[in-house]
Amino acid sequence: GAGVSQSPSNKVTEKGKDVELRCDPISGHTALYWYRQRLGQGLEFLIYFQGNSAPDKSGLPSDRFSAERTGESVSTLTIQRTQQEDSAVYLCASSQGNLGGTQYFGPGTRLTVL
Amino acid sequence: KNEVEQSPQNLTAQEGEFITINCSYSVGISALHWLQQHPGGGIVSLFMLSSGKKKHGRLIATINIQEKHSSLHITASHPRDSAVYICAVVQGGSQGNLIFGKGTKLSVKP
């Protein structure tokens, strides 16, 4: 496909469980970003990957959140011991890596923690 | 105070009207993005600019770096323009991650 894809599109989980969200960026895009949007709120930056450099984790809200990226391909965002306040849409975006370059967003994963 | 402020928060217009959405920011930036979020949640990048003005179809984006202000204009608005428009900036010296405004919800009535 030509765009950024994310899976699952929806995830419902119980408080305390771990969840894993997946992002497939556009082929050739070296930069990958994770954002989240809680209900009724604006988008927030979580983490940024650029090639093989150390990721920028400055937006992660707690140590329950982590993310990995294999080379310049798939990324997974893991939330451990989920809490109700983690309920949000988690969005992934990729770009060609130029600072400030156009970012292409995936459709998001809607996470609901009961 | 948020680093990126948008106004208005909500905007209702009649089809055909000229629309302006404003964005002010308080940090030094390397670039500013305008994004469109459809009711289904999908986000589309409209513009990325660091100076001057860009035009795409009925959409025009301008930025004034000295005044730390950007505007998004829609000419001859149409109901299909109804969406949330989000201003986001790349802070100078950052890796490109975006700082977002809260968005402007636009509704264009036929």
PDB file of C-alpha atoms in Angstrom, chain B residues 10-79:
ATOM      1  CA  ASN B  10     -15.449  26.546  16.323  1.00  0.00           C
ATOM      2  CA  LEU B  11     -16.575  28.115  13.079  1.00  0.00           C
ATOM      3  CA  THR B  12     -19.829  27.779  11.181  1.00  0.00           C
ATOM      4  CA  ALA B  13     -20.033  29.174   7.672  1.00  0.00           C
ATOM      5  CA  GLN B  14     -22.425  29.194   4.755  1.00  0.00           C
ATOM      6  CA  GLU B  15     -21.358  27.514   1.543  1.00  0.00           C
ATOM      7  CA  GLY B  16     -19.380  29.925  -0.599  1.00  0.00           C
ATOM      8  CA  GLU B  17     -18.030  32.042   2.255  1.00  0.00           C
ATOM      9  CA  PHE B  18     -14.356  32.952   2.630  1.00  0.00           C
ATOM     10  CA  ILE B  19     -12.925  31.389   5.781  1.00  0.00           C
ATOM     11  CA  THR B  20      -9.894  32.294   7.853  1.00  0.00           C
ATOM     12  CA  ILE B  21      -8.415  30.241  10.672  1.00  0.00           C
ATOM     13  CA  ASN B  22      -5.621  31.736  12.738  1.00  0.00           C
ATOM     14  CA  CYS B  23      -2.670  30.211  14.541  1.00  0.00           C
ATOM     15  CA  SER B  24      -0.244  31.913  16.907  1.00  0.00           C
ATOM     16  CA  TYR B  25       2.756  30.276  18.513  1.00  0.00           C
ATOM     17  CA  SER B  26       5.164  31.265  21.233  1.00  0.00           C
ATOM     18  CA  VAL B  27       8.295  29.234  20.395  1.00  0.00           C
ATOM     19  CA  GLY B  28      10.939  29.526  17.730  1.00  0.00           C
ATOM     20  CA  ILE B  29      10.083  27.193  14.905  1.00  0.00           C
ATOM     21  CA  SER B  30      11.673  25.619  11.875  1.00  0.00           C
ATOM     22  CA  ALA B  31       8.374  24.819  10.172  1.00  0.00           C
ATOM     23  CA  LEU B  32       4.616  25.045  10.592  1.00  0.00           C
ATOM     24  CA  HIS B  33       2.064  22.505   9.410  1.00  0.00           C
ATOM     25  CA  TRP B  34      -1.627  22.779   8.682  1.00  0.00           C
ATOM     26  CA  LEU B  35      -3.465  19.490   9.012  1.00  0.00           C
ATOM     27  CA  GLN B  36      -7.034  18.473   8.296  1.00  0.00           C
ATOM     28  CA  GLN B  37      -8.792  15.887  10.446  1.00  0.00           C
ATOM     29  CA  HIS B  38     -11.930  14.424   8.966  1.00  0.00           C
ATOM     30  CA  PRO B  39     -14.941  13.391  11.068  1.00  0.00           C
ATOM     31  CA  GLY B  40     -13.804   9.774  10.774  1.00  0.00           C
ATOM     32  CA  GLY B  41     -10.510  10.747  12.407  1.00  0.00           C
ATOM     33  CA  GLY B  42      -8.121  10.510   9.472  1.00  0.00           C
ATOM     34  CA  ILE B  43      -5.477  13.239   9.323  1.00  0.00           C
ATOM     35  CA  VAL B  44      -4.233  14.744   6.090  1.00  0.00           C
ATOM     36  CA  SER B  45      -1.328  17.119   5.770  1.00  0.00           C
ATOM     37  CA  LEU B  46      -2.405  20.260   3.900  1.00  0.00           C
ATOM     38  CA  PHE B  47       0.652  22.471   4.051  1.00  0.00           C
ATOM     39  CA  MET B  48       4.122  22.627   5.483  1.00  0.00           C
ATOM     40  CA  LEU B  49       5.662  26.072   5.374  1.00  0.00           C
ATOM     41  CA  SER B  50       8.493  28.022   6.918  1.00  0.00           C
ATOM     42  CA  SER B  51       7.982  31.394   5.221  1.00  0.00           C
ATOM     43  CA  GLY B  52       5.679  33.297   2.920  1.00  0.00           C
ATOM     44  CA  LYS B  53       2.610  31.768   1.385  1.00  0.00           C
ATOM     45  CA  LYS B  54       1.472  28.541  -0.234  1.00  0.00           C
ATOM     46  CA  LYS B  55      -1.636  27.833  -2.292  1.00  0.00           C
ATOM     47  CA  HIS B  56      -3.289  24.572  -3.196  1.00  0.00           C
ATOM     48  CA  GLY B  57      -6.620  24.755  -4.943  1.00  0.00           C
ATOM     49  CA  ARG B  58      -8.999  26.754  -2.753  1.00  0.00           C
ATOM     50  CA  LEU B  59      -6.652  26.634   0.228  1.00  0.00           C
ATOM     51  CA  ILE B  60      -4.075  29.291   1.036  1.00  0.00           C
ATOM     52  CA  ALA B  61      -1.649  29.265   3.971  1.00  0.00           C
ATOM     53  CA  THR B  62       0.452  32.195   5.067  1.00  0.00           C
ATOM     54  CA  ILE B  63       3.029  32.631   7.772  1.00  0.00           C
ATOM     55  CA  ASN B  64       4.644  35.674   9.361  1.00  0.00           C
ATOM     56  CA  ILE B  65       7.747  34.509  11.204  1.00  0.00           C
ATOM     57  CA  GLN B  66       8.369  37.858  12.898  1.00  0.00           C
ATOM     58  CA  GLU B  67       4.851  37.970  14.316  1.00  0.00           C
ATOM     59  CA  LYS B  68       4.756  34.203  15.021  1.00  0.00           C
ATOM     60  CA  HIS B  69       1.460  33.901  13.268  1.00  0.00           C
ATOM     61  CA  SER B  70      -0.029  31.832  10.481  1.00  0.00           C
ATOM     62  CA  SER B  71      -3.401  31.828   8.755  1.00  0.00           C
ATOM     63  CA  LEU B  72      -5.253  29.224   6.746  1.00  0.00           C
ATOM     64  CA  HIS B  73      -7.771  30.571   4.250  1.00  0.00           C
ATOM     65  CA  ILE B  74     -10.442  28.661   2.387  1.00  0.00           C
ATOM     66  CA  THR B  75     -12.044  30.388  -0.581  1.00  0.00           C
ATOM     67  CA  ALA B  76     -15.514  29.472  -1.849  1.00  0.00           C
ATOM     68  CA  SER B  77     -16.090  27.093   1.058  1.00  0.00           C
ATOM     69  CA  HIS B  78     -18.029  23.885   0.507  1.00  0.00           C
ATOM     70  CA  PRO B  79     -19.726  21.451   2.903  1.00  0.00           C
TER      71      PRO B  79
END
